[in-house]
CSV table of N, CA and C in Angstrom, one decimal:
chain,number,residue,atom,x,y,z
A,1,MET,N,75.5,17.6,49.2
A,1,MET,CA,74.1,17.7,49.1
A,1,MET,C,73.6,17.4,47.7
A,2,ALA,N,72.6,16.6,47.5
A,2,ALA,CA,72.1,16.2,46.2
A,2,ALA,C,71.1,17.3,45.7
A,3,LEU,N,71.3,17.6,44.4
A,3,LEU,CA,70.5,18.5,43.7
A,3,LEU,C,69.4,17.8,43.0
A,4,SER,N,68.1,18.1,43.3
A,4,SER,CA,67.0,17.4,42.7
A,4,SER,C,66.4,18.4,41.7
A,5,ILE,N,66.1,17.9,40.5
A,5,ILE,CA,65.5,18.7,39.4
A,5,ILE,C,64.1,18.3,39.3
A,6,LYS,N,63.2,19.2,39.5
A,6,LYS,CA,61.8,18.9,39.4
A,6,LYS,C,61.3,19.1,38.0
A,7,PRO,N,60.7,18.1,37.4
A,7,PRO,CA,60.2,18.3,36.0
A,7,PRO,C,59.0,19.3,36.0
A,8,PRO,N,58.9,20.0,34.9
A,8,PRO,CA,57.8,21.0,34.8
A,8,PRO,C,56.4,20.3,34.9
A,9,GLY,N,55.4,21.0,35.3
A,9,GLY,CA,54.1,20.5,35.5
A,9,GLY,C,53.4,20.0,34.2
A,10,TRP,N,53.7,20.7,33.1
A,10,TRP,CA,53.1,20.3,31.9
A,10,TRP,C,53.6,19.0,31.4
A,11,LEU,N,54.8,18.6,31.8
A,11,LEU,CA,55.3,17.3,31.4
A,11,LEU,C,54.4,16.1,32.0
A,12,GLN,N,54.1,16.3,33.3
A,12,GLN,CA,53.2,15.3,33.9
A,12,GLN,C,51.8,15.3,33.2
A,13,GLU,N,51.3,16.5,32.9
A,13,GLU,CA,50.0,16.6,32.2
A,13,GLU,C,50.0,15.9,30.9
A,14,PHE,N,51.1,16.2,30.1
A,14,PHE,CA,51.3,15.6,28.8
A,14,PHE,C,51.4,14.1,28.9
A,15,GLN,N,52.1,13.6,29.9
A,15,GLN,CA,52.2,12.1,30.1
A,15,GLN,C,50.9,11.5,30.4
A,16,GLY,N,50.1,12.2,31.2
A,16,GLY,CA,48.8,11.7,31.5
A,16,GLY,C,47.9,11.7,30.3
A,17,PHE,N,48.0,12.7,29.5
A,17,PHE,CA,47.2,12.8,28.2
A,17,PHE,C,47.6,11.7,27.3
A,18,VAL,N,48.9,11.4,27.1
A,18,VAL,CA,49.3,10.4,26.1
A,18,VAL,C,48.9,9.0,26.6
A,19,MET,N,48.9,8.8,27.9
A,19,MET,CA,48.7,7.4,28.4
A,19,MET,C,47.2,7.1,28.6
A,20,ARG,N,46.3,8.1,28.2
A,20,ARG,CA,44.9,7.8,28.2
A,20,ARG,C,44.6,6.7,27.2
A,21,GLY,N,43.6,5.9,27.4
A,21,GLY,CA,43.3,4.8,26.5
A,21,GLY,C,42.9,5.3,25.1
A,22,ASN,N,42.1,6.4,25.0
A,22,ASN,CA,41.7,6.8,23.7
A,22,ASN,C,42.8,7.3,22.8
A,23,VAL,N,43.8,7.9,23.4
A,23,VAL,CA,45.0,8.4,22.6
A,23,VAL,C,45.8,7.2,22.1
A,24,VAL,N,46.0,6.2,22.9
A,24,VAL,CA,46.7,5.0,22.5
A,24,VAL,C,45.9,4.3,21.4
A,25,ASP,N,44.6,4.2,21.6
A,25,ASP,CA,43.8,3.5,20.6
A,25,ASP,C,43.9,4.3,19.3
A,26,LEU,N,43.9,5.6,19.3
A,26,LEU,CA,44.0,6.4,18.1
A,26,LEU,C,45.3,6.1,17.4
A,27,ALA,N,46.4,6.0,18.2
A,27,ALA,CA,47.7,5.7,17.6
A,27,ALA,C,47.7,4.4,16.9
A,28,VAL,N,47.2,3.4,17.6
A,28,VAL,CA,47.1,2.0,17.0
A,28,VAL,C,46.3,2.1,15.7
A,29,GLY,N,45.2,2.8,15.7
A,29,GLY,CA,44.3,2.9,14.6
A,29,GLY,C,45.0,3.6,13.4
A,30,ILE,N,45.8,4.6,13.7
A,30,ILE,CA,46.6,5.2,12.6
A,30,ILE,C,47.6,4.3,12.0
A,31,ILE,N,48.3,3.5,12.8
A,31,ILE,CA,49.3,2.6,12.3
A,31,ILE,C,48.6,1.5,11.5
A,32,ILE,N,47.5,1.0,12.0
A,32,ILE,CA,46.8,-0.1,11.2
A,32,ILE,C,46.2,0.5,9.9
A,33,GLY,N,45.7,1.8,10.0
A,33,GLY,CA,45.2,2.4,8.8
A,33,GLY,C,46.3,2.6,7.7
A,34,ALA,N,47.5,3.0,8.1
A,34,ALA,CA,48.6,3.1,7.2
A,34,ALA,C,48.9,1.8,6.5
A,35,ALA,N,48.9,0.7,7.3
A,35,ALA,CA,49.2,-0.6,6.7
A,35,ALA,C,48.0,-1.0,5.8
A,36,PHE,N,46.8,-0.7,6.2
A,36,PHE,CA,45.6,-1.1,5.4
A,36,PHE,C,45.7,-0.3,4.1
A,37,THR,N,46.1,1.0,4.1
A,37,THR,CA,46.2,1.8,2.9
A,37,THR,C,47.2,1.1,1.9
A,38,ALA,N,48.3,0.6,2.4
A,38,ALA,CA,49.3,0.0,1.6
A,38,ALA,C,48.7,-1.3,0.9
A,39,ILE,N,47.9,-2.0,1.7
A,39,ILE,CA,47.3,-3.2,1.1
A,39,ILE,C,46.3,-2.9,0.1
A,40,VAL,N,45.5,-1.8,0.3
A,40,VAL,CA,44.5,-1.4,-0.6
A,40,VAL,C,45.1,-0.9,-1.9
A,41,SER,N,46.2,-0.1,-1.7
A,41,SER,CA,46.9,0.4,-2.9
A,41,SER,C,47.4,-0.7,-3.8
A,42,SER,N,48.0,-1.7,-3.2
A,42,SER,CA,48.5,-2.8,-3.9
A,42,SER,C,47.4,-3.6,-4.6
A,43,LEU,N,46.3,-3.8,-3.9
A,43,LEU,CA,45.1,-4.5,-4.4
A,43,LEU,C,44.6,-3.7,-5.7
A,44,VAL,N,44.5,-2.4,-5.6
A,44,VAL,CA,44.0,-1.7,-6.7
A,44,VAL,C,45.0,-1.7,-7.9
A,45,LYS,N,46.2,-1.4,-7.6
A,45,LYS,CA,47.3,-1.3,-8.6
A,45,LYS,C,47.6,-2.6,-9.2
A,46,ASP,N,47.8,-3.6,-8.4
A,46,ASP,CA,48.3,-4.9,-8.9
A,46,ASP,C,47.2,-6.0,-9.2
A,47,VAL,N,46.0,-5.8,-8.8
A,47,VAL,CA,44.9,-6.8,-9.0
A,47,VAL,C,43.8,-6.2,-9.8
A,48,PHE,N,43.1,-5.1,-9.3
A,48,PHE,CA,41.9,-4.6,-10.0
A,48,PHE,C,42.2,-3.9,-11.3
A,49,ASN,N,43.2,-3.0,-11.3
A,49,ASN,CA,43.5,-2.3,-12.5
A,49,ASN,C,43.9,-3.2,-13.7
A,50,PRO,N,44.7,-4.2,-13.5
A,50,PRO,CA,45.0,-5.1,-14.6
A,50,PRO,C,43.8,-5.8,-15.1
A,51,LEU,N,42.9,-6.3,-14.2
A,51,LEU,CA,41.7,-7.0,-14.6
A,51,LEU,C,40.8,-6.0,-15.3
A,52,ILE,N,40.6,-4.8,-14.8
A,52,ILE,CA,39.7,-3.9,-15.5
A,52,ILE,C,40.3,-3.5,-16.8
A,53,GLY,N,41.6,-3.3,-16.9
A,53,GLY,CA,42.3,-2.9,-18.1
A,53,GLY,C,42.1,-4.0,-19.1
A,54,LEU,N,42.2,-5.3,-18.7
A,54,LEU,CA,42.1,-6.4,-19.6
A,54,LEU,C,40.6,-6.5,-20.2
A,55,LEU,N,39.7,-6.2,-19.3
A,55,LEU,CA,38.3,-6.2,-19.7
A,55,LEU,C,38.0,-5.1,-20.7
A,56,LEU,N,38.7,-4.0,-20.6
A,56,LEU,CA,38.5,-2.8,-21.5
A,56,LEU,C,39.5,-2.8,-22.6
A,57,GLY,N,40.1,-3.9,-22.9
A,57,GLY,CA,41.0,-4.0,-24.1
A,57,GLY,C,42.4,-3.7,-23.8
A,58,GLY,N,42.9,-4.0,-22.7
A,58,GLY,CA,44.4,-3.8,-22.4
A,58,GLY,C,44.8,-2.4,-22.0
A,59,ILE,N,43.9,-1.6,-21.5
A,59,ILE,CA,44.2,-0.2,-21.0
A,59,ILE,C,44.9,-0.3,-19.7
A,60,ASP,N,46.0,0.4,-19.6
A,60,ASP,CA,46.8,0.6,-18.4
A,60,ASP,C,46.4,1.9,-17.8
A,61,PHE,N,45.6,1.9,-16.7
A,61,PHE,CA,45.1,3.1,-16.1
A,61,PHE,C,46.2,4.1,-15.7
A,62,SER,N,47.3,3.6,-15.2
A,62,SER,CA,48.3,4.5,-14.8
A,62,SER,C,48.9,5.4,-16.0
A,63,ASN,N,48.7,4.9,-17.2
A,63,ASN,CA,49.2,5.7,-18.3
A,63,ASN,C,48.1,6.4,-19.1
A,64,ILE,N,47.0,6.6,-18.5
A,64,ILE,CA,46.0,7.5,-19.1
A,64,ILE,C,46.2,8.9,-18.5
A,65,PHE,N,46.7,9.8,-19.4
A,65,PHE,CA,47.0,11.1,-19.0
A,65,PHE,C,46.8,12.1,-20.3
A,66,ILE,N,46.7,13.3,-20.0
A,66,ILE,CA,46.6,14.3,-21.0
A,66,ILE,C,47.8,15.3,-20.8
A,67,THR,N,48.5,15.5,-21.9
A,67,THR,CA,49.6,16.4,-21.9
A,67,THR,C,49.1,17.8,-22.0
A,68,LEU,N,49.3,18.6,-21.0
A,68,LEU,CA,48.9,20.0,-21.1
A,68,LEU,C,50.0,20.9,-21.7
A,69,LYS,N,51.2,20.7,-21.4
A,69,LYS,CA,52.3,21.5,-21.9
A,69,LYS,C,53.5,20.6,-22.0
A,70,GLY,N,54.2,20.7,-23.1
A,70,GLY,CA,55.5,20.0,-23.3
A,70,GLY,C,55.3,18.9,-24.3
A,71,PRO,N,56.4,18.1,-24.5
A,71,PRO,CA,56.4,17.0,-25.5
A,71,PRO,C,55.4,15.9,-25.1
A,72,THR,N,54.7,15.3,-26.1
A,72,THR,CA,53.9,14.2,-25.8
A,72,THR,C,54.8,13.0,-25.7
A,73,ALA,N,54.3,12.0,-24.9
A,73,ALA,CA,55.1,10.8,-24.7
A,73,ALA,C,54.1,9.6,-24.6
A,74,PRO,N,54.6,8.4,-24.9
A,74,PRO,CA,53.7,7.2,-24.8
A,74,PRO,C,53.3,6.8,-23.4
A,75,THR,N,54.1,7.1,-22.4
A,75,THR,CA,53.8,6.7,-21.0
A,75,THR,C,53.9,7.9,-20.1
A,76,LEU,N,53.3,7.8,-19.0
A,76,LEU,CA,53.4,8.9,-18.0
A,76,LEU,C,54.8,9.2,-17.5
A,77,ASP,N,55.5,8.1,-17.2
A,77,ASP,CA,56.9,8.2,-16.8
A,77,ASP,C,57.8,9.0,-17.8
A,78,ALA,N,57.6,8.6,-19.1
A,78,ALA,CA,58.3,9.3,-20.1
A,78,ALA,C,58.0,10.8,-20.2
A,79,ALA,N,56.7,11.1,-20.1
A,79,ALA,CA,56.2,12.5,-20.1
A,79,ALA,C,56.8,13.3,-18.9
A,80,LYS,N,56.8,12.7,-17.8
A,80,LYS,CA,57.4,13.3,-16.6
A,80,LYS,C,58.9,13.5,-16.8
A,81,ALA,N,59.6,12.5,-17.3
A,81,ALA,CA,61.0,12.6,-17.5
A,81,ALA,C,61.3,13.7,-18.5
A,82,ALA,N,60.4,13.9,-19.5
A,82,ALA,CA,60.7,15.0,-20.5
A,82,ALA,C,60.3,16.4,-20.0
A,83,GLY,N,59.7,16.4,-18.8
A,83,GLY,CA,59.3,17.7,-18.2
A,83,GLY,C,58.0,18.2,-18.6
A,84,ALA,N,57.1,17.3,-19.2
A,84,ALA,CA,55.8,17.7,-19.6
A,84,ALA,C,54.9,17.9,-18.4
A,85,VAL,N,53.9,18.9,-18.6
A,85,VAL,CA,52.9,19.1,-17.6
A,85,VAL,C,51.7,18.2,-18.0
A,86,THR,N,51.3,17.3,-17.1
A,86,THR,CA,50.2,16.3,-17.5
A,86,THR,C,49.1,16.4,-16.5
A,87,LEU,N,47.9,16.0,-17.1
A,87,LEU,CA,46.7,15.8,-16.3
A,87,LEU,C,46.5,14.3,-16.1
A,88,ASN,N,46.8,13.8,-14.9
A,88,ASN,CA,46.9,12.3,-14.7
A,88,ASN,C,45.5,11.7,-14.4
A,89,VAL,N,44.7,11.5,-15.4
A,89,VAL,CA,43.4,11.0,-15.3
A,89,VAL,C,43.4,9.5,-14.7
A,90,GLY,N,44.3,8.7,-15.2
A,90,GLY,CA,44.4,7.3,-14.8
A,90,GLY,C,44.7,7.2,-13.3
A,91,LEU,N,45.7,8.0,-12.8
A,91,LEU,CA,46.0,8.0,-11.4
A,91,LEU,C,44.8,8.5,-10.5
A,92,PHE,N,44.0,9.4,-11.1
A,92,PHE,CA,42.8,9.8,-10.3
A,92,PHE,C,41.8,8.7,-10.3
A,93,ILE,N,41.7,7.9,-11.4
A,93,ILE,CA,40.8,6.8,-11.4
A,93,ILE,C,41.2,5.8,-10.3
A,94,ASN,N,42.6,5.5,-10.2
A,94,ASN,CA,43.1,4.6,-9.2
A,94,ASN,C,42.7,5.1,-7.8
A,95,ALA,N,42.8,6.4,-7.6
A,95,ALA,CA,42.5,6.9,-6.3
A,95,ALA,C,41.0,6.8,-5.9
A,96,ILE,N,40.2,6.9,-6.9
A,96,ILE,CA,38.7,6.7,-6.7
A,96,ILE,C,38.5,5.2,-6.4
A,97,VAL,N,39.1,4.3,-7.1
A,97,VAL,CA,38.9,2.9,-6.8
A,97,VAL,C,39.4,2.6,-5.4
A,98,GLN,N,40.5,3.1,-5.0
A,98,GLN,CA,41.0,2.9,-3.7
A,98,GLN,C,40.1,3.4,-2.6
A,99,PHE,N,39.5,4.6,-2.8
A,99,PHE,CA,38.6,5.2,-1.9
A,99,PHE,C,37.3,4.3,-1.8
A,100,VAL,N,36.8,3.8,-2.9
A,100,VAL,CA,35.6,3.0,-2.8
A,100,VAL,C,35.9,1.7,-2.0
A,101,ILE,N,37.1,1.1,-2.2
A,101,ILE,CA,37.4,-0.1,-1.5
A,101,ILE,C,37.5,0.2,0.0
A,102,VAL,N,38.2,1.3,0.4
A,102,VAL,CA,38.3,1.6,1.8
A,102,VAL,C,37.0,2.0,2.4
A,103,ALA,N,36.2,2.7,1.7
A,103,ALA,CA,34.8,3.0,2.2
A,103,ALA,C,34.0,1.8,2.4
A,104,PHE,N,34.1,0.8,1.5
A,104,PHE,CA,33.4,-0.4,1.6
A,104,PHE,C,33.8,-1.2,2.8
A,105,ALA,N,35.1,-1.3,3.0
A,105,ALA,CA,35.7,-2.0,4.2
A,105,ALA,C,35.2,-1.3,5.5
A,106,VAL,N,35.3,0.0,5.5
A,106,VAL,CA,34.9,0.7,6.7
A,106,VAL,C,33.4,0.5,7.0
A,107,PHE,N,32.6,0.5,5.9
A,107,PHE,CA,31.1,0.3,6.0
A,107,PHE,C,30.9,-1.0,6.7
A,108,TRP,N,31.6,-2.1,6.3
A,108,TRP,CA,31.3,-3.4,6.8
A,108,TRP,C,31.9,-3.5,8.3
A,109,LEU,N,33.0,-2.8,8.5
A,109,LEU,CA,33.5,-2.8,9.9
A,109,LEU,C,32.5,-2.1,10.9
A,110,VAL,N,32.0,-1.0,10.5
A,110,VAL,CA,31.0,-0.3,11.3
A,110,VAL,C,29.7,-1.1,11.5
A,111,LYS,N,29.3,-1.7,10.4
A,111,LYS,CA,28.1,-2.5,10.4
A,111,LYS,C,28.3,-3.7,11.4
A,112,GLY,N,29.4,-4.3,11.4
A,112,GLY,CA,29.7,-5.4,12.3
A,112,GLY,C,29.8,-5.0,13.7
A,113,LEU,N,30.5,-3.8,14.0
A,113,LEU,CA,30.5,-3.3,15.3
A,113,LEU,C,29.2,-2.9,15.8
A,114,THR,N,28.3,-2.3,15.0
A,114,THR,CA,27.0,-2.0,15.4
A,114,THR,C,26.2,-3.2,15.8
A,115,MET,N,26.3,-4.3,15.0
A,115,MET,CA,25.6,-5.5,15.4
A,115,MET,C,26.0,-6.0,16.7
A,116,LEU,N,27.3,-6.0,17.0
A,116,LEU,CA,27.9,-6.5,18.2
A,116,LEU,C,27.3,-5.6,19.4
A,117,TYR,N,27.3,-4.3,19.1
A,117,TYR,CA,26.8,-3.3,20.2
A,117,TYR,C,25.3,-3.6,20.4
A,118,ARG,N,24.5,-3.8,19.4
A,118,ARG,CA,23.1,-4.1,19.6
A,118,ARG,C,22.9,-5.4,20.3
A,119,LYS,N,23.7,-6.4,20.0
A,119,LYS,CA,23.5,-7.7,20.7
A,119,LYS,C,23.8,-7.5,22.2
A,120,ARG,N,24.8,-6.7,22.5
A,120,ARG,CA,25.1,-6.4,23.9
A,120,ARG,C,24.0,-5.6,24.6
A,121,GLU,N,23.4,-4.7,23.9
A,121,GLU,CA,22.3,-3.9,24.5
A,121,GLU,C,21.1,-4.8,24.7
A,122,ALA,N,20.9,-5.8,23.8
A,122,ALA,CA,19.7,-6.6,23.8
A,122,ALA,C,19.7,-7.5,25.1
A,123,GLU,N,20.8,-7.8,25.6
A,123,GLU,CA,20.9,-8.7,26.8
A,123,GLU,C,20.5,-7.8,28.0
A,124,PRO,N,19.4,-8.2,28.7
A,124,PRO,CA,19.0,-7.4,29.8
A,124,PRO,C,20.1,-7.5,31.0
A,125,ALA,N,20.4,-6.3,31.5
A,125,ALA,CA,21.3,-6.2,32.6
A,125,ALA,C,20.6,-6.5,33.9
A,126,ALA,N,21.3,-7.1,34.8
A,126,ALA,CA,20.7,-7.4,36.1
A,126,ALA,C,20.4,-6.1,36.8
A,127,PRO,N,19.2,-6.0,37.4
A,127,PRO,CA,19.0,-4.7,38.1
A,127,PRO,C,19.9,-4.5,39.3
A,128,PRO,N,20.4,-3.3,39.5
A,128,PRO,CA,21.3,-3.1,40.7
A,128,PRO,C,20.6,-3.4,42.0
A,129,PRO,N,21.3,-3.8,43.0
A,129,PRO,CA,20.6,-4.1,44.3
A,129,PRO,C,20.1,-2.8,44.8
A,130,PRO,N,19.0,-2.8,45.6
A,130,PRO,CA,18.5,-1.6,46.2
A,130,PRO,C,19.5,-1.0,47.2
A,131,PRO,N,19.5,0.3,47.4
A,131,PRO,CA,20.3,0.9,48.4
A,131,PRO,C,20.0,0.4,49.8
A,132,LYS,N,21.0,0.5,50.6
A,132,LYS,CA,20.8,0.0,52.0
A,132,LYS,C,19.7,0.7,52.7
A,133,SER,N,19.5,2.0,52.4
A,133,SER,CA,18.4,2.8,53.1
A,133,SER,C,17.1,2.3,52.7
A,134,GLU,N,16.9,1.8,51.4
A,134,GLU,CA,15.6,1.3,51.0
A,134,GLU,C,15.3,0.0,51.8
A,135,ILE,N,16.3,-0.9,51.9
A,135,ILE,CA,16.2,-2.1,52.6
A,135,ILE,C,15.8,-1.9,54.1
A,136,LEU,N,16.4,-0.9,54.7
A,136,LEU,CA,16.1,-0.6,56.1
A,136,LEU,C,14.6,0.0,56.2
A,137,LEU,N,14.3,0.8,55.2
A,137,LEU,CA,12.9,1.4,55.2
A,137,LEU,C,11.9,0.3,55.0
A,138,GLU,N,12.2,-0.7,54.2
A,138,GLU,CA,11.2,-1.8,54.0
A,138,GLU,C,11.1,-2.6,55.3
A,139,GLU,N,12.2,-2.8,56.0
A,139,GLU,CA,12.2,-3.6,57.3
A,139,GLU,C,11.3,-2.8,58.3
A,140,ILE,N,11.5,-1.5,58.3
A,140,ILE,CA,10.7,-0.7,59.3
A,140,ILE,C,9.3,-0.8,58.9
A,141,ARG,N,8.9,-0.6,57.6
A,141,ARG,CA,7.6,-0.7,57.2
A,141,ARG,C,7.0,-2.1,57.6
A,142,ASP,N,7.7,-3.2,57.4
A,142,ASP,CA,7.2,-4.5,57.7
A,142,ASP,C,7.0,-4.6,59.2
A,143,LEU,N,7.9,-4.1,60.0
A,143,LEU,CA,7.8,-4.1,61.5
A,143,LEU,C,6.5,-3.3,61.9
A,144,LEU,N,6.3,-2.1,61.3
A,144,LEU,CA,5.2,-1.3,61.7
A,144,LEU,C,3.9,-2.0,61.3
A,145,ALA,N,3.9,-2.6,60.1
A,145,ALA,CA,2.7,-3.4,59.7
A,145,ALA,C,2.4,-4.5,60.6
A,146,LYS,N,3.4,-5.2,61.0
A,146,LYS,CA,3.3,-6.4,62.0
A,146,LYS,C,2.8,-5.9,63.3
A,147,ARG,N,3.3,-4.8,63.8
A,147,ARG,CA,2.9,-4.2,65.1
A,147,ARG,C,1.4,-3.7,65.0
A,148,ALA,N,1.0,-3.1,63.9
A,148,ALA,CA,-0.4,-2.6,63.8
A,148,ALA,C,-1.4,-3.8,63.7
A,149,GLY,N,-0.9,-4.9,63.2
A,149,GLY,CA,-1.8,-6.1,63.1
A,149,GLY,C,-2.0,-6.7,64.5
A,150,LEU,N,-1.2,-6.4,65.5
A,150,LEU,CA,-1.4,-7.0,66.8
A,150,LEU,C,-2.6,-6.6,67.6
């Protein structure tokens, strides 16, 4: 005799929840967001900061810091290696620049999606066909009007 194991009810409920379209879309969005964050981080660190630093006289933003406690050092890495407690102003500036870039990209994405949505709304939808009961009532009305005219 074969022994059958019935899975718990919550497992089917969980599977139904995970397979809904919006959960899958959210997962895809998170993955793309993580990849986009890496691209923006590289853009800020490797492109914008050197250009801004060059315009401001060769300042490297990642090395703008204030030593709160411990030995002073010329670079942030050296200060961390020496065990100094630092206030990392340059890294905070990098984070602000990254946020502005992401916010700008999201703004244009939402703006584009809104325009597409408005275009779709602007197109008039074909009116739905009348229900069968209305068609029958119209036929009855027409027959009665025809009979009354006799």
